[in-house]
């Protein structure tokens, strides 16, 4: 009488799905569910702040929120993927494996502006070098992603 752990896919097209695949019986016990809901909400808040604050990343926090919600609340997971502003970050990165030109240039310019300020105010050369290396690696990763329209 148990349901299968995952829903079988009913379509075989590779287009963007209107809703993410989630495991129906992957929900956890009540204390873990509450913890995951809180962590997911905090991750969404930090992801939203990351849109406006250059040193705070957006996509990693939204990915964390999606992971937390996938194990605790299907309703919140669907809300996140279908959100007018946050949903495109997730669908582009997870499902379409790319980033739009606008997202790319916005990310690169804000990150480098913030990194240059942080490098200028960093007290030690080791920290300055670490910031330059981090910015170069993140830039390389962003530039390696597929461009989406």
Short mmCIF file of N, CA and C in Angstrom, two decimals:
data_model
loop_
_atom_site.label_atom_id
_atom_site.label_comp_id
_atom_site.label_asym_id
_atom_site.label_seq_id
_atom_site.Cartn_x
_atom_site.Cartn_y
_atom_site.Cartn_z
N UNK A 1 0.80 -1.20 0.00
CA UNK A 1 0.00 0.00 0.00
C UNK A 1 0.84 1.27 0.00
N UNK A 2 2.17 1.11 0.08
CA UNK A 2 3.04 2.28 0.05
C UNK A 2 3.14 2.82 -1.36
N UNK A 3 3.23 4.15 -1.45
CA UNK A 3 3.44 4.79 -2.74
C UNK A 3 4.90 4.69 -3.12
N UNK A 4 5.23 4.73 -4.40
CA UNK A 4 6.63 4.74 -4.78
C UNK A 4 7.30 6.03 -4.33
N UNK A 5 8.62 5.97 -4.16
CA UNK A 5 9.35 7.11 -3.63
C UNK A 5 9.35 8.30 -4.58
N UNK A 6 9.32 8.07 -5.87
CA UNK A 6 9.31 9.18 -6.81
C UNK A 6 8.22 8.98 -7.83
N UNK A 7 7.76 10.09 -8.39
CA UNK A 7 6.77 10.02 -9.44
C UNK A 7 7.45 9.73 -10.76
N UNK A 8 6.91 8.78 -11.53
CA UNK A 8 7.49 8.55 -12.85
C UNK A 8 7.18 9.72 -13.77
N UNK A 9 8.10 10.02 -14.65
CA UNK A 9 7.92 11.12 -15.58
C UNK A 9 6.88 10.72 -16.62
N UNK A 10 5.92 11.61 -16.87
CA UNK A 10 4.87 11.32 -17.84
C UNK A 10 5.20 11.88 -19.21
N UNK A 11 6.21 12.72 -19.30
CA UNK A 11 6.60 13.26 -20.59
C UNK A 11 8.10 13.10 -20.77
N UNK A 12 8.51 12.98 -22.02
CA UNK A 12 9.92 12.73 -22.28
C UNK A 12 10.59 13.91 -22.95
N UNK A 13 9.92 15.03 -23.06
CA UNK A 13 10.55 16.19 -23.69
C UNK A 13 11.54 16.81 -22.71
N UNK A 14 12.52 17.50 -23.27
CA UNK A 14 13.55 18.10 -22.44
C UNK A 14 13.27 19.58 -22.19
N UNK A 15 12.05 20.02 -22.39
CA UNK A 15 11.72 21.42 -22.14
C UNK A 15 11.65 21.67 -20.63
N UNK A 16 11.60 22.94 -20.28
CA UNK A 16 11.57 23.31 -18.87
C UNK A 16 10.24 22.86 -18.28
N UNK A 17 10.31 22.15 -17.18
CA UNK A 17 9.11 21.64 -16.53
C UNK A 17 8.41 22.78 -15.80
N UNK A 18 7.09 22.70 -15.72
CA UNK A 18 6.36 23.73 -15.01
C UNK A 18 6.49 23.57 -13.51
N UNK A 19 6.80 22.36 -13.07
CA UNK A 19 7.05 22.15 -11.65
C UNK A 19 8.18 21.14 -11.48
N UNK A 20 8.99 21.33 -10.45
CA UNK A 20 10.14 20.44 -10.27
C UNK A 20 9.70 19.05 -9.82
N UNK A 21 10.54 18.07 -10.13
CA UNK A 21 10.30 16.71 -9.65
C UNK A 21 10.67 16.64 -8.17
N UNK A 22 9.78 16.17 -7.36
CA UNK A 22 10.07 15.99 -5.94
C UNK A 22 9.67 14.59 -5.54
N UNK A 23 10.30 14.10 -4.53
CA UNK A 23 9.96 12.78 -4.02
C UNK A 23 8.78 12.92 -3.08
N UNK A 24 7.71 12.19 -3.35
CA UNK A 24 6.49 12.32 -2.54
C UNK A 24 6.69 11.86 -1.11
N UNK A 25 7.40 10.76 -0.89
CA UNK A 25 7.59 10.24 0.45
C UNK A 25 8.93 10.65 1.04
N UNK A 26 9.51 11.72 0.55
CA UNK A 26 10.80 12.15 1.01
C UNK A 26 10.69 13.15 2.16
N UNK A 27 9.47 13.39 2.60
CA UNK A 27 9.28 14.30 3.72
C UNK A 27 9.85 13.67 4.98
N UNK A 28 10.35 14.49 5.87
CA UNK A 28 11.04 14.02 7.07
C UNK A 28 10.13 14.17 8.28
N UNK A 29 10.62 13.73 9.43
CA UNK A 29 9.84 13.81 10.66
C UNK A 29 9.57 15.27 11.02
N UNK A 30 8.60 15.47 11.90
CA UNK A 30 8.13 16.81 12.23
C UNK A 30 9.22 17.76 12.75
N UNK A 31 10.10 17.36 13.68
CA UNK A 31 11.14 18.30 14.12
C UNK A 31 12.10 18.69 13.00
N UNK A 32 12.48 17.73 12.16
CA UNK A 32 13.36 18.03 11.03
C UNK A 32 12.64 18.89 10.00
N UNK A 33 11.36 18.65 9.84
CA UNK A 33 10.58 19.44 8.88
C UNK A 33 10.56 20.91 9.29
N UNK A 34 10.35 21.17 10.58
CA UNK A 34 10.34 22.55 11.07
C UNK A 34 11.71 23.20 10.88
N UNK A 35 12.76 22.45 11.16
CA UNK A 35 14.12 22.97 10.99
C UNK A 35 14.41 23.27 9.51
N UNK A 36 14.00 22.36 8.63
CA UNK A 36 14.21 22.57 7.21
C UNK A 36 13.39 23.75 6.67
N UNK A 37 12.17 23.92 7.18
CA UNK A 37 11.36 25.06 6.77
C UNK A 37 12.02 26.37 7.18
N UNK A 38 12.52 26.42 8.42
CA UNK A 38 13.21 27.64 8.89
C UNK A 38 14.47 27.90 8.08
N UNK A 39 15.25 26.86 7.83
CA UNK A 39 16.47 27.01 7.04
C UNK A 39 16.15 27.46 5.61
N UNK A 40 15.09 26.91 5.03
CA UNK A 40 14.68 27.30 3.68
C UNK A 40 14.24 28.75 3.62
N UNK A 41 13.47 29.18 4.60
CA UNK A 41 13.01 30.58 4.63
C UNK A 41 14.19 31.53 4.82
N UNK A 42 15.13 31.16 5.69
CA UNK A 42 16.32 31.98 5.89
C UNK A 42 17.15 32.04 4.61
N UNK A 43 17.27 30.91 3.92
CA UNK A 43 18.03 30.88 2.66
C UNK A 43 17.36 31.75 1.59
N UNK A 44 16.03 31.74 1.54
CA UNK A 44 15.33 32.61 0.58
C UNK A 44 15.59 34.07 0.92
N UNK A 45 15.53 34.42 2.21
CA UNK A 45 15.78 35.80 2.62
C UNK A 45 17.20 36.23 2.24
N UNK A 46 18.18 35.36 2.48
CA UNK A 46 19.56 35.69 2.13
C UNK A 46 19.74 35.75 0.61
N UNK A 47 19.04 34.90 -0.12
CA UNK A 47 19.10 34.95 -1.58
C UNK A 47 18.52 36.24 -2.13
N UNK A 48 17.43 36.70 -1.54
CA UNK A 48 16.83 37.97 -1.96
C UNK A 48 17.79 39.12 -1.65
N UNK A 49 18.41 39.09 -0.48
CA UNK A 49 19.40 40.12 -0.15
C UNK A 49 20.58 40.07 -1.13
N UNK A 50 20.92 38.87 -1.57
CA UNK A 50 22.02 38.71 -2.51
C UNK A 50 21.77 39.35 -3.86
N UNK A 51 20.52 39.56 -4.21
CA UNK A 51 20.20 40.26 -5.45
C UNK A 51 20.68 41.70 -5.36
N UNK A 52 20.60 42.28 -4.18
CA UNK A 52 20.93 43.69 -3.99
C UNK A 52 22.32 43.93 -3.42
N UNK A 53 22.84 42.98 -2.66
CA UNK A 53 24.17 43.13 -2.05
C UNK A 53 25.18 42.30 -2.83
N UNK A 54 26.18 42.93 -3.38
CA UNK A 54 27.10 42.25 -4.29
C UNK A 54 27.90 41.09 -3.68
N UNK A 55 28.30 41.16 -2.43
CA UNK A 55 29.11 40.09 -1.86
C UNK A 55 28.30 38.88 -1.42
N UNK A 56 27.00 39.01 -1.38
CA UNK A 56 26.14 37.92 -0.95
C UNK A 56 25.59 37.20 -2.19
N UNK A 57 25.90 35.91 -2.36
CA UNK A 57 25.47 35.22 -3.58
C UNK A 57 23.97 34.91 -3.54
N UNK A 58 23.35 34.93 -4.69
CA UNK A 58 21.92 34.67 -4.78
C UNK A 58 21.63 33.19 -5.04
N UNK A 59 22.19 32.67 -6.11
CA UNK A 59 21.85 31.31 -6.56
C UNK A 59 22.16 30.24 -5.51
N UNK A 60 23.33 30.26 -4.84
CA UNK A 60 23.58 29.20 -3.85
C UNK A 60 22.54 29.18 -2.73
N UNK A 61 22.09 30.35 -2.29
CA UNK A 61 21.07 30.38 -1.25
C UNK A 61 19.73 29.89 -1.77
N UNK A 62 19.40 30.21 -3.01
CA UNK A 62 18.14 29.71 -3.58
C UNK A 62 18.20 28.20 -3.80
N UNK A 63 19.38 27.69 -4.17
CA UNK A 63 19.54 26.24 -4.30
C UNK A 63 19.37 25.56 -2.94
N UNK A 64 19.93 26.16 -1.90
CA UNK A 64 19.76 25.62 -0.55
C UNK A 64 18.29 25.65 -0.14
N UNK A 65 17.61 26.73 -0.43
CA UNK A 65 16.18 26.82 -0.10
C UNK A 65 15.38 25.76 -0.85
N UNK A 66 15.68 25.57 -2.13
CA UNK A 66 14.98 24.55 -2.91
C UNK A 66 15.21 23.16 -2.32
N UNK A 67 16.43 22.89 -1.89
CA UNK A 67 16.73 21.59 -1.28
C UNK A 67 15.98 21.41 0.03
N UNK A 68 15.96 22.46 0.85
CA UNK A 68 15.24 22.38 2.13
C UNK A 68 13.74 22.20 1.90
N UNK A 69 13.18 22.96 0.97
CA UNK A 69 11.75 22.87 0.72
C UNK A 69 11.38 21.54 0.06
N UNK A 70 12.29 20.94 -0.72
CA UNK A 70 11.96 19.67 -1.36
C UNK A 70 11.78 18.56 -0.34
N UNK A 71 12.36 18.72 0.84
CA UNK A 71 12.25 17.70 1.88
C UNK A 71 11.23 18.08 2.96
N UNK A 72 10.69 19.29 2.87
CA UNK A 72 9.79 19.71 3.94
C UNK A 72 8.44 20.22 3.47
N UNK A 73 8.39 20.88 2.31
CA UNK A 73 7.13 21.47 1.89
C UNK A 73 7.07 21.58 0.36
N UNK A 74 6.25 20.74 -0.23
CA UNK A 74 6.07 20.79 -1.69
C UNK A 74 5.46 22.13 -2.09
N UNK A 75 4.57 22.67 -1.29
CA UNK A 75 3.92 23.94 -1.60
C UNK A 75 4.94 25.07 -1.68
N UNK A 76 5.86 25.14 -0.72
CA UNK A 76 6.88 26.19 -0.75
C UNK A 76 7.89 25.97 -1.88
N UNK A 77 8.18 24.71 -2.19
CA UNK A 77 9.09 24.44 -3.29
C UNK A 77 8.48 24.91 -4.61
N UNK A 78 7.21 24.61 -4.83
CA UNK A 78 6.54 25.06 -6.05
C UNK A 78 6.46 26.58 -6.08
N UNK A 79 6.20 27.20 -4.93
CA UNK A 79 6.16 28.66 -4.86
C UNK A 79 7.51 29.24 -5.29
N UNK A 80 8.59 28.66 -4.78
CA UNK A 80 9.93 29.16 -5.09
C UNK A 80 10.24 29.02 -6.58
N UNK A 81 9.95 27.86 -7.17
CA UNK A 81 10.24 27.66 -8.58
C UNK A 81 9.33 28.48 -9.49
N UNK A 82 8.13 28.82 -9.03
CA UNK A 82 7.20 29.59 -9.85
C UNK A 82 7.18 31.06 -9.51
N UNK A 83 8.06 31.50 -8.60
CA UNK A 83 8.12 32.90 -8.20
C UNK A 83 8.54 33.76 -9.39
N UNK A 84 7.94 34.92 -9.50
CA UNK A 84 8.16 35.81 -10.64
C UNK A 84 9.63 36.22 -10.78
N UNK A 85 10.30 36.52 -9.68
CA UNK A 85 11.68 37.00 -9.73
C UNK A 85 12.70 35.92 -9.36
N UNK A 86 12.39 35.08 -8.39
CA UNK A 86 13.35 34.08 -7.93
C UNK A 86 13.35 32.82 -8.79
N UNK A 87 12.21 32.48 -9.35
CA UNK A 87 12.09 31.27 -10.15
C UNK A 87 13.05 31.20 -11.33
N UNK A 88 13.23 32.29 -12.09
CA UNK A 88 14.15 32.22 -13.24
C UNK A 88 15.59 31.90 -12.85
N UNK A 89 16.05 32.36 -11.69
CA UNK A 89 17.41 32.02 -11.24
C UNK A 89 17.54 30.50 -11.11
N UNK A 90 16.55 29.89 -10.47
CA UNK A 90 16.61 28.45 -10.25
C UNK A 90 16.43 27.66 -11.53
N UNK A 91 15.43 28.01 -12.32
CA UNK A 91 15.17 27.23 -13.53
C UNK A 91 16.31 27.37 -14.53
N UNK A 92 16.88 28.57 -14.65
CA UNK A 92 18.00 28.73 -15.56
C UNK A 92 19.19 27.90 -15.11
N UNK A 93 19.48 27.91 -13.83
CA UNK A 93 20.67 27.23 -13.33
C UNK A 93 20.46 25.71 -13.26
N UNK A 94 19.34 25.28 -12.71
CA UNK A 94 19.11 23.85 -12.50
C UNK A 94 18.61 23.12 -13.74
N UNK A 95 17.60 23.64 -14.37
CA UNK A 95 16.96 22.92 -15.45
C UNK A 95 17.55 23.23 -16.82
N UNK A 96 17.92 24.46 -17.03
CA UNK A 96 18.43 24.84 -18.34
C UNK A 96 19.95 24.91 -18.38
N UNK A 97 20.59 24.76 -17.23
CA UNK A 97 22.06 24.71 -17.13
C UNK A 97 22.73 25.93 -17.74
N UNK A 98 22.19 27.11 -17.47
CA UNK A 98 22.78 28.31 -18.04
C UNK A 98 22.37 29.56 -17.29
N UNK A 99 22.70 30.70 -17.88
CA UNK A 99 22.42 31.99 -17.27
C UNK A 99 22.16 32.98 -18.40
N UNK A 100 21.23 33.90 -18.17
CA UNK A 100 20.95 34.90 -19.20
C UNK A 100 22.07 35.93 -19.24
N UNK A 101 22.18 36.64 -20.36
CA UNK A 101 23.22 37.66 -20.48
C UNK A 101 23.04 38.75 -19.42
N UNK A 102 21.80 39.11 -19.16
CA UNK A 102 21.53 40.15 -18.16
C UNK A 102 21.98 39.68 -16.78
N UNK A 103 21.66 38.44 -16.42
CA UNK A 103 22.09 37.89 -15.14
C UNK A 103 23.61 37.79 -15.07
N UNK A 104 24.25 37.40 -16.18
CA UNK A 104 25.70 37.27 -16.21
C UNK A 104 26.38 38.61 -15.97
N UNK A 105 26.02 39.63 -16.73
CA UNK A 105 26.69 40.92 -16.59
C UNK A 105 26.34 41.59 -15.28
N UNK A 106 25.15 41.40 -14.80
CA UNK A 106 24.79 41.94 -13.49
C UNK A 106 25.61 41.28 -12.40
N UNK A 107 25.75 39.97 -12.47
CA UNK A 107 26.52 39.24 -11.47
C UNK A 107 28.00 39.62 -11.51
N UNK A 108 28.55 39.65 -12.71
CA UNK A 108 29.98 39.96 -12.84
C UNK A 108 30.29 41.38 -12.39
N UNK A 109 29.48 42.34 -12.83
CA UNK A 109 29.78 43.73 -12.49
C UNK A 109 29.62 43.99 -11.00
N UNK A 110 28.55 43.49 -10.40
CA UNK A 110 28.36 43.73 -8.97
C UNK A 110 29.40 42.99 -8.14
N UNK A 111 29.76 41.77 -8.55
CA UNK A 111 30.77 41.02 -7.80
C UNK A 111 32.12 41.71 -7.87
N UNK A 112 32.54 42.14 -9.06
CA UNK A 112 33.85 42.77 -9.19
C UNK A 112 33.89 44.13 -8.49
N UNK A 113 32.80 44.87 -8.53
CA UNK A 113 32.75 46.14 -7.80
C UNK A 113 32.93 45.91 -6.31
N UNK A 114 32.19 44.94 -5.78
CA UNK A 114 32.30 44.65 -4.35
C UNK A 114 33.68 44.07 -4.00
N UNK A 115 34.20 43.21 -4.87
CA UNK A 115 35.52 42.63 -4.60
C UNK A 115 36.61 43.70 -4.63
N UNK A 116 36.54 44.62 -5.57
CA UNK A 116 37.55 45.68 -5.62
C UNK A 116 37.51 46.55 -4.36
N UNK A 117 36.31 46.83 -3.89
CA UNK A 117 36.19 47.58 -2.62
C UNK A 117 36.75 46.78 -1.46
N UNK A 118 36.42 45.49 -1.42
CA UNK A 118 36.93 44.64 -0.34
C UNK A 118 38.44 44.50 -0.41
N UNK A 119 38.97 44.39 -1.61
CA UNK A 119 40.43 44.29 -1.78
C UNK A 119 41.10 45.58 -1.32
N UNK A 120 40.51 46.71 -1.65
CA UNK A 120 41.07 48.00 -1.26
C UNK A 120 41.12 48.14 0.27
N UNK A 121 40.08 47.70 0.95
CA UNK A 121 40.01 47.85 2.41
C UNK A 121 40.60 46.68 3.18
N UNK A 122 40.96 45.61 2.51
CA UNK A 122 41.54 44.45 3.21
C UNK A 122 42.88 44.83 3.84
N UNK A 123 43.09 44.44 5.09
CA UNK A 123 44.31 44.88 5.78
C UNK A 123 45.56 44.07 5.42
N UNK A 124 45.42 42.86 4.96
CA UNK A 124 46.57 41.99 4.71
C UNK A 124 46.64 41.60 3.24
N UNK A 125 47.86 41.44 2.74
CA UNK A 125 48.05 41.04 1.35
C UNK A 125 47.51 39.65 1.09
N UNK A 126 47.59 38.78 2.05
CA UNK A 126 47.08 37.42 1.87
C UNK A 126 45.58 37.44 1.62
N UNK A 127 44.87 38.29 2.34
CA UNK A 127 43.42 38.42 2.15
C UNK A 127 43.13 39.01 0.78
N UNK A 128 43.91 40.00 0.37
CA UNK A 128 43.70 40.62 -0.94
C UNK A 128 43.91 39.58 -2.06
N UNK A 129 44.94 38.78 -1.93
CA UNK A 129 45.20 37.75 -2.94
C UNK A 129 44.09 36.71 -2.96
N UNK A 130 43.62 36.31 -1.78
CA UNK A 130 42.52 35.35 -1.70
C UNK A 130 41.24 35.90 -2.34
N UNK A 131 40.96 37.18 -2.14
CA UNK A 131 39.78 37.81 -2.76
C UNK A 131 39.91 37.84 -4.28
N UNK A 132 41.09 38.15 -4.80
CA UNK A 132 41.30 38.16 -6.25
C UNK A 132 41.12 36.76 -6.83
N UNK A 133 41.69 35.77 -6.15
CA UNK A 133 41.56 34.39 -6.63
C UNK A 133 40.09 33.95 -6.62
N UNK A 134 39.38 34.28 -5.55
CA UNK A 134 37.96 33.93 -5.45
C UNK A 134 37.16 34.59 -6.57
N UNK A 135 37.38 35.87 -6.80
CA UNK A 135 36.66 36.59 -7.85
C UNK A 135 36.97 36.00 -9.22
N UNK A 136 38.22 35.64 -9.46
CA UNK A 136 38.58 35.04 -10.75
C UNK A 136 37.92 33.69 -10.95
N UNK A 137 37.89 32.88 -9.92
CA UNK A 137 37.26 31.55 -10.04
C UNK A 137 35.75 31.65 -10.23
N UNK A 138 35.11 32.55 -9.51
CA UNK A 138 33.66 32.74 -9.68
C UNK A 138 33.37 33.27 -11.08
N UNK A 139 34.18 34.21 -11.53
CA UNK A 139 34.00 34.75 -12.88
C UNK A 139 34.17 33.66 -13.93
N UNK A 140 35.17 32.83 -13.75
CA UNK A 140 35.40 31.73 -14.69
C UNK A 140 34.19 30.79 -14.72
N UNK A 141 33.64 30.48 -13.55
CA UNK A 141 32.47 29.61 -13.51
C UNK A 141 31.28 30.26 -14.21
N UNK A 142 31.03 31.53 -13.93
CA UNK A 142 29.90 32.21 -14.56
C UNK A 142 30.07 32.29 -16.07
N UNK A 143 31.28 32.56 -16.52
CA UNK A 143 31.52 32.66 -17.96
C UNK A 143 31.46 31.31 -18.65
N UNK A 144 31.65 30.23 -17.90
CA UNK A 144 31.59 28.90 -18.51
C UNK A 144 30.16 28.39 -18.68
N UNK A 145 29.21 29.03 -18.02
CA UNK A 145 27.81 28.62 -18.16
C UNK A 145 27.27 28.98 -19.53
N UNK A 146 26.33 28.20 -20.00
CA UNK A 146 25.68 28.43 -21.28
C UNK A 146 24.90 29.74 -21.23
N UNK A 147 24.90 30.49 -22.32
CA UNK A 147 24.12 31.74 -22.41
C UNK A 147 22.71 31.40 -22.84
N UNK A 148 21.79 31.94 -22.09
CA UNK A 148 20.37 31.73 -22.40
C UNK A 148 19.77 33.05 -22.88
N UNK A 149 18.73 32.98 -23.69
CA UNK A 149 18.10 34.23 -24.19
C UNK A 149 17.39 34.98 -23.09
#
